[in-house]
Coordinates of C-alpha atoms in Angstrom, one line a residue:
M139 CA 2.1 -54.8 45.8
I140 CA 2.1 -52.6 43.5
R141 CA 5.7 -51.3 44.0
N142 CA 5.6 -55.0 43.2
S143 CA 3.5 -56.1 40.8
I144 CA 4.6 -55.4 36.8
R145 CA 0.9 -56.4 36.6
N146 CA -0.6 -54.4 38.2
K147 CA 1.9 -51.2 37.0
L148 CA 0.4 -52.1 33.4
I149 CA -3.2 -52.4 34.0
L150 CA -3.1 -48.7 36.4
F151 CA -0.9 -47.1 33.3
L152 CA -3.0 -49.0 30.5
L153 CA -6.0 -47.5 32.4
A154 CA -4.1 -44.0 32.4
A155 CA -3.2 -43.4 29.3
T156 CA -6.3 -45.1 28.3
I157 CA -8.3 -43.3 30.5
L158 CA -6.4 -39.5 31.0
P159 CA -6.7 -38.8 26.3
I160 CA -10.2 -39.8 26.3
S161 CA -11.0 -37.8 28.9
T162 CA -9.2 -34.8 28.1
S163 CA -10.3 -35.6 24.7
I164 CA -13.8 -35.0 25.9
V165 CA -13.0 -31.6 27.7
M166 CA -11.5 -30.5 24.6
T167 CA -14.5 -31.1 22.1
Y168 CA -16.7 -30.0 24.5
Y169 CA -14.9 -26.9 24.1
V170 CA -13.7 -26.7 20.8
T171 CA -17.2 -27.3 19.5
E172 CA -18.6 -25.0 22.1
R173 CA -16.7 -22.1 20.5
Q174 CA -17.1 -23.6 17.5
V175 CA -21.1 -24.0 17.7
I176 CA -21.1 -19.8 18.8
Q177 CA -19.1 -18.9 15.9
D178 CA -21.3 -21.5 13.5
T179 CA -24.2 -19.7 15.0
I180 CA -23.4 -16.4 15.3
Q181 CA -22.2 -16.6 11.1
T182 CA -24.8 -18.4 9.9
N183 CA -27.6 -16.2 11.6
S184 CA -25.6 -12.7 11.1
N185 CA -26.2 -13.6 6.9
L186 CA -29.8 -15.0 7.6
I187 CA -30.6 -11.3 9.4
Y188 CA -28.9 -9.9 7.0
Q189 CA -31.3 -11.5 4.5
G190 CA -34.2 -10.5 6.1
K191 CA -33.0 -6.6 6.4
T192 CA -32.4 -7.5 2.7
N193 CA -36.5 -8.5 2.8
L194 CA -37.8 -5.7 5.2
V195 CA -35.2 -2.7 3.6
N196 CA -36.9 -4.0 -0.2
Y197 CA -40.9 -4.0 1.4
L198 CA -40.4 -1.0 3.2
N199 CA -38.7 0.3 -0.3
G200 CA -42.1 -0.9 -2.5
V201 CA -44.7 0.7 0.5
K202 CA -42.9 3.9 -0.1
Q203 CA -42.9 3.8 -3.5
A204 CA -46.9 3.5 -3.3
T205 CA -47.2 6.3 -1.5
L206 CA -44.9 7.9 -4.4
L207 CA -48.3 7.6 -6.7
V208 CA -49.4 11.5 -5.7
Y209 CA -46.2 12.6 -7.2
N210 CA -45.9 10.3 -9.8
D211 CA -49.8 10.6 -11.5
N212 CA -50.4 14.3 -12.5
N213 CA -54.0 14.3 -12.1
L214 CA -53.9 13.2 -8.0
Y215 CA -51.7 15.5 -7.8
T216 CA -53.2 18.6 -9.7
V217 CA -56.2 17.8 -7.0
I218 CA -53.8 17.8 -4.4
E219 CA -52.7 20.9 -5.6
N220 CA -55.5 22.7 -5.9
G221 CA -58.3 21.1 -3.1
A222 CA -60.9 18.8 -3.9
T223 CA -63.2 21.0 -5.2
G224 CA -66.1 19.5 -7.0
F225 CA -67.0 15.6 -7.9
G226 CA -64.6 15.2 -10.7
S227 CA -62.3 15.2 -7.5
R228 CA -63.5 13.5 -5.6
Q229 CA -64.0 10.8 -8.1
E230 CA -60.1 11.1 -8.9
I231 CA -59.5 11.4 -4.8
I232 CA -60.6 7.7 -5.1
R233 CA -58.9 6.2 -8.0
G234 CA -56.0 7.6 -6.5
L235 CA -55.9 5.9 -3.7
L236 CA -57.6 2.7 -4.5
S237 CA -54.2 2.2 -6.8
I238 CA -52.4 3.3 -3.5
N239 CA -53.6 0.7 -1.3
N240 CA -54.1 -2.3 -4.2
A241 CA -49.9 -1.5 -4.4
V242 CA -49.5 -3.8 -1.7
Q243 CA -51.2 -6.3 -0.3
E244 CA -50.5 -5.7 3.6
I245 CA -51.7 -2.1 3.0
H246 CA -54.3 -1.8 5.8
Q247 CA -56.2 1.6 4.7
V248 CA -55.2 4.6 3.5
Y249 CA -55.5 8.1 5.0
L250 CA -55.4 11.1 2.6
Y251 CA -55.3 14.8 4.2
L252 CA -55.6 18.6 1.7
S253 CA -54.3 21.1 3.2
K254 CA -56.1 23.6 1.3
T255 CA -59.1 22.8 1.4
D256 CA -58.9 21.5 5.2
K257 CA -60.6 17.9 3.9
A258 CA -59.8 14.3 4.6
F259 CA -60.8 10.9 3.0
L260 CA -59.8 7.4 4.0
Y261 CA -59.8 4.6 2.5
T262 CA -60.8 1.0 3.5
Q263 CA -60.8 -2.1 1.9
G264 CA -63.2 -0.5 -1.2
N265 CA -65.2 2.5 0.4
T266 CA -64.4 5.3 0.9
N267 CA -65.1 8.0 3.8
S268 CA -64.0 11.7 3.7
N269 CA -64.7 14.3 6.3
E270 CA -65.4 17.5 4.4
S271 CA -67.4 19.5 7.5
S272 CA -65.8 22.0 9.7
Q273 CA -64.9 19.8 12.4
S274 CA -60.6 19.6 13.8
K275 CA -59.2 16.6 11.0
Y276 CA -56.6 14.4 12.1
V277 CA -53.3 15.6 10.7
P278 CA -50.5 13.4 11.4
S279 CA -46.5 15.6 12.9
V280 CA -44.5 14.8 10.1
D281 CA -42.2 17.4 9.0
K282 CA -42.6 19.5 5.8
G283 CA -41.4 16.8 2.6
N284 CA -40.3 14.5 4.6
V285 CA -41.5 11.2 5.6
W286 CA -41.7 8.7 8.5
I287 CA -42.7 5.7 10.1
E288 CA -45.1 5.5 12.7
P289 CA -43.7 2.7 15.2
T290 CA -46.0 -0.3 15.2
H291 CA -49.6 0.2 17.1
S292 CA -54.2 -0.8 16.4
S293 CA -54.9 0.6 13.9
H294 CA -57.7 3.8 14.3
T295 CA -60.2 5.8 12.0
Y296 CA -58.3 9.1 11.3
A297 CA -60.9 10.0 13.8
M298 CA -63.6 9.6 11.3
F299 CA -66.5 8.2 11.2
P300 CA -66.5 4.6 8.4
F301 CA -69.7 3.3 7.6
N302 CA -68.0 -0.5 6.9
P303 CA -65.3 0.0 9.6
L304 CA -63.1 -2.1 9.1
P305 CA -61.3 -4.3 12.5
T306 CA -58.7 -3.3 14.5
A307 CA -55.0 -4.7 13.7
T308 CA -51.6 -3.8 14.1
V309 CA -49.9 -2.0 12.0
F310 CA -47.0 0.6 11.4
T311 CA -48.1 3.5 9.5
F312 CA -46.2 5.5 6.6
H313 CA -46.4 9.3 6.5
R314 CA -45.4 11.3 4.0
S315 CA -45.5 14.8 3.6
I316 CA -47.4 16.7 0.0
T317 CA -45.7 19.9 -1.2
N318 CA -45.2 21.4 -3.7
S319 CA -41.8 20.8 -4.7
L320 CA -41.8 24.1 -6.8
T321 CA -42.6 26.4 -3.3
M322 CA -42.1 24.3 -0.9
E323 CA -45.4 25.4 -0.5
D324 CA -47.7 22.3 2.2
L325 CA -50.4 20.5 0.4
G326 CA -51.5 18.1 2.9
T327 CA -50.5 14.6 4.3
L328 CA -50.6 10.6 2.9
S329 CA -51.1 8.5 5.6
V330 CA -50.4 4.5 4.6
D331 CA -51.4 1.7 7.6
V332 CA -49.8 -1.4 6.8
N333 CA -50.9 -4.3 8.9
V334 CA -47.4 -6.6 10.4
S335 CA -48.6 -9.5 8.9
F336 CA -45.6 -9.8 6.1
I337 CA -42.9 -8.4 8.5
E338 CA -43.8 -11.3 10.6
S339 CA -44.0 -13.6 7.6
I340 CA -40.0 -12.3 7.6
C341 CA -39.2 -12.8 11.1
N342 CA -40.6 -16.2 11.4
Q343 CA -38.1 -17.9 8.8
L344 CA -35.4 -15.9 10.1
M345 CA -35.7 -17.8 14.4
S346 CA -36.7 -20.6 16.0
Q347 CA -38.8 -22.2 18.7
G348 CA -37.1 -20.7 21.7
E349 CA -35.3 -17.9 19.7
E350 CA -36.2 -14.3 20.6
L351 CA -35.9 -11.7 17.8
F352 CA -37.2 -7.9 18.3
V353 CA -37.2 -5.2 15.3
L354 CA -37.0 -2.5 16.8
D355 CA -37.0 2.1 15.9
A356 CA -33.9 4.3 17.5
G357 CA -36.5 4.8 20.5
G358 CA -36.7 1.6 21.7
N359 CA -40.7 1.4 20.5
V360 CA -41.3 -2.1 18.9
V361 CA -42.1 -2.2 16.0
Y362 CA -42.0 -6.9 16.0
G363 CA -41.3 -9.2 18.7
S364 CA -41.4 -12.2 19.3
N365 CA -44.0 -12.2 21.9
A366 CA -46.7 -10.1 21.2
E367 CA -47.4 -8.3 23.8
Y368 CA -44.4 -6.5 23.2
R369 CA -45.3 -5.1 20.2
G370 CA -46.2 -1.4 19.6
K371 CA -44.8 -0.8 23.1
M372 CA -40.7 1.0 24.4
L373 CA -39.2 -1.5 25.8
D374 CA -36.7 0.5 28.1
E375 CA -34.6 -2.7 29.3
P376 CA -30.7 -2.5 29.5
W377 CA -29.7 -4.3 27.1
V378 CA -31.8 -1.8 24.3
R379 CA -29.9 0.8 25.6
D380 CA -26.6 -0.8 25.0
L381 CA -28.0 -2.0 21.5
L382 CA -29.3 1.6 20.9
A383 CA -26.3 3.4 21.5
R384 CA -23.9 1.4 19.2
E385 CA -22.7 2.7 16.5
E386 CA -22.0 -0.8 14.3
E387 CA -24.3 -1.8 11.6
R388 CA -23.6 -5.3 12.8
G389 CA -22.4 -7.2 15.1
S390 CA -22.8 -9.6 17.6
L391 CA -21.7 -9.3 21.5
E392 CA -22.5 -11.9 25.0
W393 CA -25.8 -10.8 26.6
N394 CA -26.2 -11.7 31.0
G395 CA -28.5 -10.2 32.3
G396 CA -32.1 -9.7 32.8
G397 CA -33.3 -13.2 32.9
F398 CA -31.2 -13.8 29.9
S399 CA -27.8 -15.3 29.5
G400 CA -27.0 -15.8 25.9
I401 CA -25.8 -14.5 22.0
Q402 CA -27.5 -11.3 20.7
M403 CA -27.2 -10.5 17.1
Y404 CA -28.2 -6.9 16.0
E405 CA -28.8 -5.6 11.9
R406 CA -29.7 -1.9 12.0
I407 CA -31.7 -0.5 9.1
R408 CA -30.5 2.9 8.4
E409 CA -33.2 4.2 5.9
P410 CA -34.3 8.1 5.5
Y411 CA -37.8 6.9 6.8
A412 CA -36.8 4.8 9.6
D413 CA -33.7 4.1 11.6
W414 CA -34.3 0.6 13.1
I415 CA -32.8 -2.1 14.0
I416 CA -32.8 -6.2 14.2
V417 CA -32.1 -8.3 16.5
K418 CA -32.0 -11.8 17.9
R419 CA -31.8 -13.6 20.9
I420 CA -30.5 -17.3 21.4
P421 CA -30.2 -18.5 25.0
N422 CA -27.5 -20.5 26.2
E423 CA -29.5 -23.7 26.5
L424 CA -30.1 -23.8 22.5
L425 CA -26.6 -22.8 22.1
Y426 CA -25.0 -25.1 23.7
E427 CA -27.3 -28.2 23.1
H428 CA -25.1 -29.8 20.5
A429 CA -22.0 -29.5 22.7
K430 CA -24.4 -31.2 25.2
R431 CA -25.1 -34.2 22.9
L432 CA -22.0 -34.8 21.8
T433 CA -20.1 -35.2 24.9
F434 CA -23.2 -37.2 26.4
A435 CA -22.0 -39.4 23.8
N436 CA -18.9 -39.4 23.8
T437 CA -18.7 -40.6 27.9
L438 CA -20.6 -43.3 27.4
I439 CA -18.2 -44.3 24.6
L440 CA -15.7 -43.6 27.2
L441 CA -17.3 -46.0 29.0
A442 CA -17.4 -48.9 26.8
F443 CA -13.9 -48.3 26.1
M444 CA -12.7 -48.6 29.8
A445 CA -14.5 -52.0 30.7
V446 CA -12.3 -53.3 26.9
V447 CA -9.7 -51.5 28.0
I448 CA -9.7 -53.2 31.7
I449 CA -10.3 -56.6 30.5
G450 CA -7.6 -56.5 28.0
T451 CA -5.0 -54.9 29.7
V452 CA -5.5 -58.0 32.6
I453 CA -5.3 -59.6 29.7
V454 CA -1.8 -58.9 28.4
S455 CA -0.6 -57.8 31.5
I456 CA -0.4 -61.8 31.8
R457 CA 1.2 -62.5 29.2
F458 CA 3.6 -60.3 29.6
T459 CA 5.1 -62.0 32.9
A460 CA 6.2 -65.2 31.5
P461 CA 9.0 -63.3 29.4
I462 CA 10.2 -60.3 31.1
R463 CA 10.7 -62.8 33.7
K464 CA 12.7 -64.7 31.3
L465 CA 14.5 -61.1 29.5
L466 CA 15.5 -60.7 33.9
G467 CA 17.0 -64.4 34.4
Y468 CA 19.7 -63.2 31.0
I469 CA 20.1 -60.0 32.5
G470 CA 21.2 -61.0 35.8
K471 CA 22.9 -63.5 34.2
I472 CA 25.2 -60.2 32.0
Q473 CA 25.5 -58.8 35.5
T474 CA 27.5 -61.6 37.1
G475 CA 29.9 -60.4 33.9
N476 CA 28.9 -63.0 31.0
M477 CA 29.3 -60.4 28.4
Q478 CA 28.7 -63.6 25.8
V479 CA 24.9 -64.8 27.0
D480 CA 22.8 -65.3 24.4
I481 CA 19.5 -63.8 25.0
H482 CA 16.4 -65.2 22.8
V483 CA 12.9 -64.6 22.8
K484 CA 10.4 -67.1 20.6
G485 CA 8.2 -64.3 18.7
N486 CA 8.0 -60.6 16.9
D487 CA 6.7 -58.8 19.8
E488 CA 8.7 -55.9 21.5
F489 CA 10.8 -57.8 23.4
S490 CA 12.4 -59.8 20.6
I491 CA 13.6 -56.6 19.4
L492 CA 14.9 -56.1 23.1
A493 CA 16.5 -59.0 23.0
H494 CA 18.8 -58.6 19.3
R495 CA 19.0 -54.7 20.8
F496 CA 20.7 -57.0 24.1
R497 CA 23.0 -59.7 21.9
V498 CA 24.0 -55.6 19.7
M499 CA 24.4 -53.2 22.7
M500 CA 26.9 -56.6 24.4
Q501 CA 28.2 -56.5 20.9
T502 CA 29.1 -52.7 20.9
I503 CA 30.4 -52.5 24.3
N504 CA 32.4 -55.2 23.5
Q505 CA 33.8 -53.5 20.6
L506 CA 34.4 -50.1 22.7
I507 CA 36.1 -51.6 25.7
T508 CA 38.4 -53.6 23.1
K509 CA 39.0 -49.5 21.1
E510 CA 39.2 -48.0 25.1
Y511 CA 42.1 -50.0 25.3
K512 CA 43.9 -49.8 21.9
L513 CA 44.1 -45.7 22.5
E514 CA 44.9 -46.5 26.3
I515 CA 47.6 -48.3 24.8
A516 CA 48.2 -45.7 21.2
N517 CA 48.0 -43.2 24.0
K518 CA 50.6 -44.9 26.4
T519 CA 52.5 -46.1 23.7
N520 CA 53.5 -41.4 22.4
Q521 CA 53.4 -40.5 26.3
L522 CA 56.5 -42.8 26.3
K523 CA 57.5 -41.7 22.8
A524 CA 57.3 -38.4 24.2
L525 CA 58.9 -39.0 27.7
Q526 CA 62.3 -40.6 25.9
A527 CA 62.8 -37.1 23.9
Q528 CA 62.5 -34.9 26.5
I529 CA 65.7 -34.2 27.8
N530 CA 65.3 -32.0 30.8
P531 CA 62.6 -30.0 29.2
H532 CA 63.0 -27.0 31.9
F533 CA 67.0 -26.9 30.8
L534 CA 65.9 -27.0 27.4
Y535 CA 63.4 -23.7 27.8
N536 CA 66.4 -22.3 29.3
A537 CA 68.4 -22.8 27.3
L538 CA 66.3 -21.6 24.4
Q539 CA 65.5 -19.2 27.0
S540 CA 68.7 -17.5 27.1
I541 CA 69.9 -17.9 24.1
G542 CA 66.8 -15.7 22.3
T543 CA 67.7 -13.6 25.1
L544 CA 71.2 -13.2 23.5
A545 CA 70.0 -12.7 20.4
L546 CA 67.9 -9.8 21.6
Q547 CA 70.9 -8.4 23.4
H548 CA 73.0 -8.7 20.1
E549 CA 70.0 -6.8 18.2
A550 CA 69.2 -10.0 16.6
P551 CA 65.3 -9.9 16.1
K552 CA 65.0 -12.7 13.5
I553 CA 66.6 -15.2 15.6
Y554 CA 64.6 -14.5 19.1
S555 CA 61.4 -15.3 16.5
L556 CA 62.6 -18.6 15.5
L557 CA 63.8 -19.2 18.9
S558 CA 60.1 -18.5 20.3
A559 CA 59.0 -20.6 16.8
L560 CA 60.5 -23.6 18.5
A561 CA 59.9 -23.7 21.2
K562 CA 56.9 -23.2 20.7
I563 CA 56.5 -26.6 19.0
M564 CA 58.2 -28.1 21.8
R565 CA 56.3 -26.9 24.1
Y566 CA 52.9 -27.8 22.0
S567 CA 54.8 -31.5 21.1
M568 CA 55.9 -32.3 24.5
N569 CA 52.7 -32.1 26.2
T570 CA 50.7 -34.6 26.2
G571 CA 47.5 -33.5 28.7
E572 CA 45.6 -33.1 26.5
P573 CA 44.0 -35.2 23.5
I574 CA 41.9 -32.6 22.4
V575 CA 42.0 -29.4 21.3
P576 CA 40.5 -26.4 19.2
F577 CA 42.1 -26.7 15.3
K578 CA 43.2 -23.4 15.3
R579 CA 46.1 -25.4 18.2
E580 CA 46.7 -27.8 15.9
V581 CA 46.9 -24.5 12.9
D582 CA 49.3 -22.4 15.2
H583 CA 51.0 -25.3 16.1
V584 CA 52.0 -25.3 12.0
R585 CA 52.7 -21.9 12.2
S586 CA 55.5 -22.2 14.8
Y587 CA 57.1 -25.5 12.2
L588 CA 56.5 -23.0 8.6
A589 CA 58.4 -20.5 10.2
L590 CA 61.1 -22.7 10.8
Q591 CA 61.1 -23.7 7.3
L592 CA 60.2 -20.4 5.9
H593 CA 63.5 -19.6 7.1
R594 CA 65.1 -22.3 5.7
F595 CA 64.1 -21.8 2.9
E596 CA 64.0 -18.6 2.7
N597 CA 61.9 -17.4 -1.1
E598 CA 61.6 -20.4 -1.9
L599 CA 58.2 -21.5 -0.1
T600 CA 54.9 -19.8 -0.2
V601 CA 52.3 -20.6 2.2
E602 CA 48.3 -20.2 2.2
Y603 CA 46.1 -20.5 5.2
R604 CA 41.9 -21.0 4.3
I605 CA 40.9 -21.6 7.8
T606 CA 37.0 -20.2 8.7
D607 CA 35.9 -19.1 11.8
E608 CA 33.8 -22.1 12.4
A609 CA 36.4 -24.6 11.3
A610 CA 39.4 -22.9 14.3
E611 CA 36.9 -23.9 17.6
I612 CA 35.8 -27.5 16.3
P613 CA 37.8 -29.8 19.1
V614 CA 40.4 -32.2 16.7
P615 CA 43.2 -35.4 18.3
K616 CA 46.5 -33.2 18.9
M617 CA 49.0 -33.7 16.1
I618 CA 46.7 -34.6 13.0
L619 CA 48.2 -31.6 10.5
Q620 CA 51.5 -31.3 11.4
P621 CA 52.7 -34.5 10.3
L622 CA 50.8 -33.9 6.5
V623 CA 52.8 -30.6 6.3
E624 CA 56.0 -33.1 6.9
N625 CA 55.1 -35.4 4.7
Y626 CA 55.1 -32.3 2.2
F627 CA 58.5 -31.8 3.0
K628 CA 59.7 -35.4 3.6
H629 CA 58.5 -36.7 0.1
G630 CA 56.9 -33.4 -2.2
F631 CA 59.0 -30.3 -1.4
D632 CA 62.0 -30.3 -4.0
P633 CA 63.0 -26.4 -4.0
R634 CA 65.6 -26.0 -7.2
S635 CA 62.4 -27.1 -9.5
Q636 CA 60.0 -24.6 -8.6
I637 CA 58.4 -22.7 -5.7
G638 CA 56.9 -25.0 -3.6
Q639 CA 53.8 -23.6 -2.4
L640 CA 51.1 -25.1 0.1
E641 CA 47.8 -24.6 0.7
I642 CA 45.9 -25.2 4.2
G643 CA 42.4 -25.4 4.4
G644 CA 39.6 -25.8 7.4
R645 CA 35.6 -25.5 6.8
L646 CA 32.9 -26.8 8.2
L647 CA 30.4 -29.4 5.8
E648 CA 27.2 -30.1 5.5
G649 CA 25.4 -33.3 7.7
N650 CA 28.2 -31.8 11.4
R651 CA 31.5 -32.8 9.5
L652 CA 34.6 -31.2 9.4
E653 CA 37.0 -30.8 6.2
I654 CA 41.0 -30.8 6.3
T655 CA 43.1 -30.1 3.7
V656 CA 46.2 -29.5 2.2
A657 CA 47.8 -28.7 -1.0
D658 CA 51.3 -28.4 -1.8
N659 CA 52.6 -28.8 -6.3
G660 CA 55.4 -30.6 -5.6
K661 CA 56.9 -34.5 -7.0
G662 CA 53.2 -35.9 -6.0
M663 CA 53.6 -39.8 -6.8
S664 CA 53.0 -42.4 -9.5
A665 CA 49.0 -43.8 -9.9
H666 CA 51.1 -47.2 -8.8
H667 CA 52.4 -45.5 -5.6
L668 CA 49.3 -43.7 -4.6
E669 CA 47.2 -46.4 -5.4
Q670 CA 49.3 -48.1 -3.1
L671 CA 48.8 -45.9 -0.4
R672 CA 45.2 -45.4 -0.5
R673 CA 45.0 -49.7 0.0
K674 CA 47.3 -49.4 3.0
L675 CA 45.0 -46.4 4.1
R676 CA 41.5 -48.4 3.3
L677 CA 43.3 -51.8 5.7
P678 CA 42.7 -51.9 9.4
M679 CA 46.0 -50.4 11.2
D680 CA 47.7 -50.3 14.9
A681 CA 47.9 -46.9 16.7
S682 CA 50.7 -47.9 17.6
G683 CA 52.5 -49.5 15.3
E684 CA 55.8 -48.4 13.5
E685 CA 55.4 -47.6 10.1
D686 CA 55.9 -44.9 8.3
G687 CA 56.1 -43.6 12.2
I688 CA 53.9 -40.5 12.8
G689 CA 52.7 -40.1 9.2
L690 CA 49.6 -40.5 7.5
L691 CA 48.9 -44.1 7.8
N692 CA 49.4 -43.3 12.0
V693 CA 47.5 -39.7 11.3
L694 CA 44.4 -42.1 10.7
A695 CA 44.7 -44.3 12.5
R696 CA 44.4 -42.4 15.8
L697 CA 41.8 -40.9 13.4
K698 CA 39.9 -44.2 13.3
L699 CA 40.2 -44.8 17.2
Y700 CA 38.8 -41.6 18.2
Y701 CA 35.8 -41.3 15.9
D702 CA 35.3 -44.8 13.9
D703 CA 35.0 -45.3 10.6
E704 CA 33.0 -42.0 10.3
A705 CA 36.5 -40.2 10.1
A706 CA 38.3 -40.8 6.4
M707 CA 41.3 -39.6 5.7
I708 CA 41.3 -39.1 0.8
V709 CA 44.7 -38.4 -1.1
E710 CA 44.2 -37.2 -5.1
P711 CA 46.6 -35.7 -7.3
H712 CA 46.5 -32.1 -7.7
Q713 CA 46.7 -30.3 -10.6
P714 CA 48.8 -29.2 -12.0
G715 CA 51.3 -30.5 -10.1
G716 CA 52.0 -32.2 -5.8
L717 CA 49.4 -33.9 -3.9
I718 CA 45.9 -32.6 -1.9
I719 CA 44.9 -34.2 1.5
T720 CA 41.8 -34.2 3.1
I721 CA 40.8 -35.5 6.2
I722 CA 37.0 -35.4 6.6
I723 CA 35.7 -35.6 10.7
P724 CA 32.3 -36.0 12.7
L725 CA 32.4 -32.6 14.4
Q726 CA 32.1 -35.1 18.3
R727 CA 33.6 -38.1 19.0
K728 CA 31.3 -41.3 18.3
E729 CA 32.0 -42.1 22.1
A730 CA 31.0 -38.8 23.3
D731 CA 27.4 -39.4 21.4
E732 CA 26.8 -43.3 22.3
D733 CA 27.8 -41.7 26.2
D734 CA 24.9 -39.0 25.6
R735 CA 22.3 -41.4 24.7
H736 CA 23.2 -43.5 28.0
D737 CA 22.7 -40.6 30.0
R738 CA 19.7 -40.2 28.0

């Protein structure tokens, strides 16, 4: 049923032509959107993490700058260098620790240990506690002259017993070794506990719900984690080891393992006092959520559109059936041999255009039939003339060969050369089996013809060839060049007045056309006779006619049969005298183009 019904075929075709592209578009849109979402997410979050890194580094530098007060405050530095020995020194230390504490809002407490006097001071929110006894003090482990950040941990009292201890808080600690800048003598240690609340506020701006963010130090310790249970702990996970082993300052990678599948982006903080890495992890569920929503919306649109298409295709197929059957009736009449049938379909749609093109096609077919008939008559006429001109060709060839051999025996190579040229001319003219030949064979034929003329008019004629290699290979109708050259000797050559000059050219033009020129310096033509010749060239002509033999009109008539109106012959005066005849033909016959088009 489907094979015999245009309606069903049309329905199936339109459905396939609609559903397949839309389905393909949805799939392609999903994958393109997916990749674009990943790229945009990576770019946006990388910029966001970089900005967070900048804010974090600026904040840490502010804390670091606050710890430099032990050097920048001369009075405090003097006390630290000499040791706290009295009430005034103690007051100076309290003032200095207060200044450090007030420099950054999130500072939880400040601890100062003096090496010379083995004393320790702890400032906690308005209270200063000191340990000046002989009991052991808390001495942070810091390389001399260096600054070090201790990872996130719970705050403690540095082995002291303050009067009003602060509640335990989650902090990270800046430890600074205090040394004499000249002697590098160890003077003590400054420890500043900083609440992680500011880092938390920065990091909260870098992530959304469902995402993870970590700030890790070089040992894998969690300075900050979106999950509070990880803070202050060391993460010994494969993804942590992979990131810590990388040397790049920033980057992104896909990770699948350990219960996580998604994208990881990272940015390193490389400061003398901190080697941290900010890591943001986005699971695929969040990453592809937008792409999935878009795919769902496209699917709904597809289903609605499919319903419209099914209804529309049924209606359209029904409307198409009647005109198609009518057109098939016309085609049936054409198949019976009625080439003059008038195909008419009402309307301005494709069927009307198809009917018009059928009419044009039938006209073209009739023209081609007529043209082929005329061309066949012309070819048979030329073949008949060639047969009439053949007087036992084998006898002539053998006779010419015998004469040539006799010429060589009598040491007359010139005569042998002329006989060879004549033999080539006869062989080329009598061979009627090749109506189309490469242009170079036409040129070779003319060379043989002119070899005889040059011998006849020795020192009275010069010939110049300007044939490009590309033009030499173009196929052209046989015997179109020699009549143009012969026309010069019939009507223009006068050796008594001047030395004859003949120029033969061939080249390719733009638009896939071949230009053939024959220029001479002969007698030329008057303006009146030239106009008469041009008028004759514009009139319809018959290649089998007898007018002017195989002259210009005959050449143009045969070219028109092969190339229709795309072939042209132009006759113009040549300066300072003579004529220039130009032939322009397409590189392919029009019939061949039509055949190729029908084959396709």
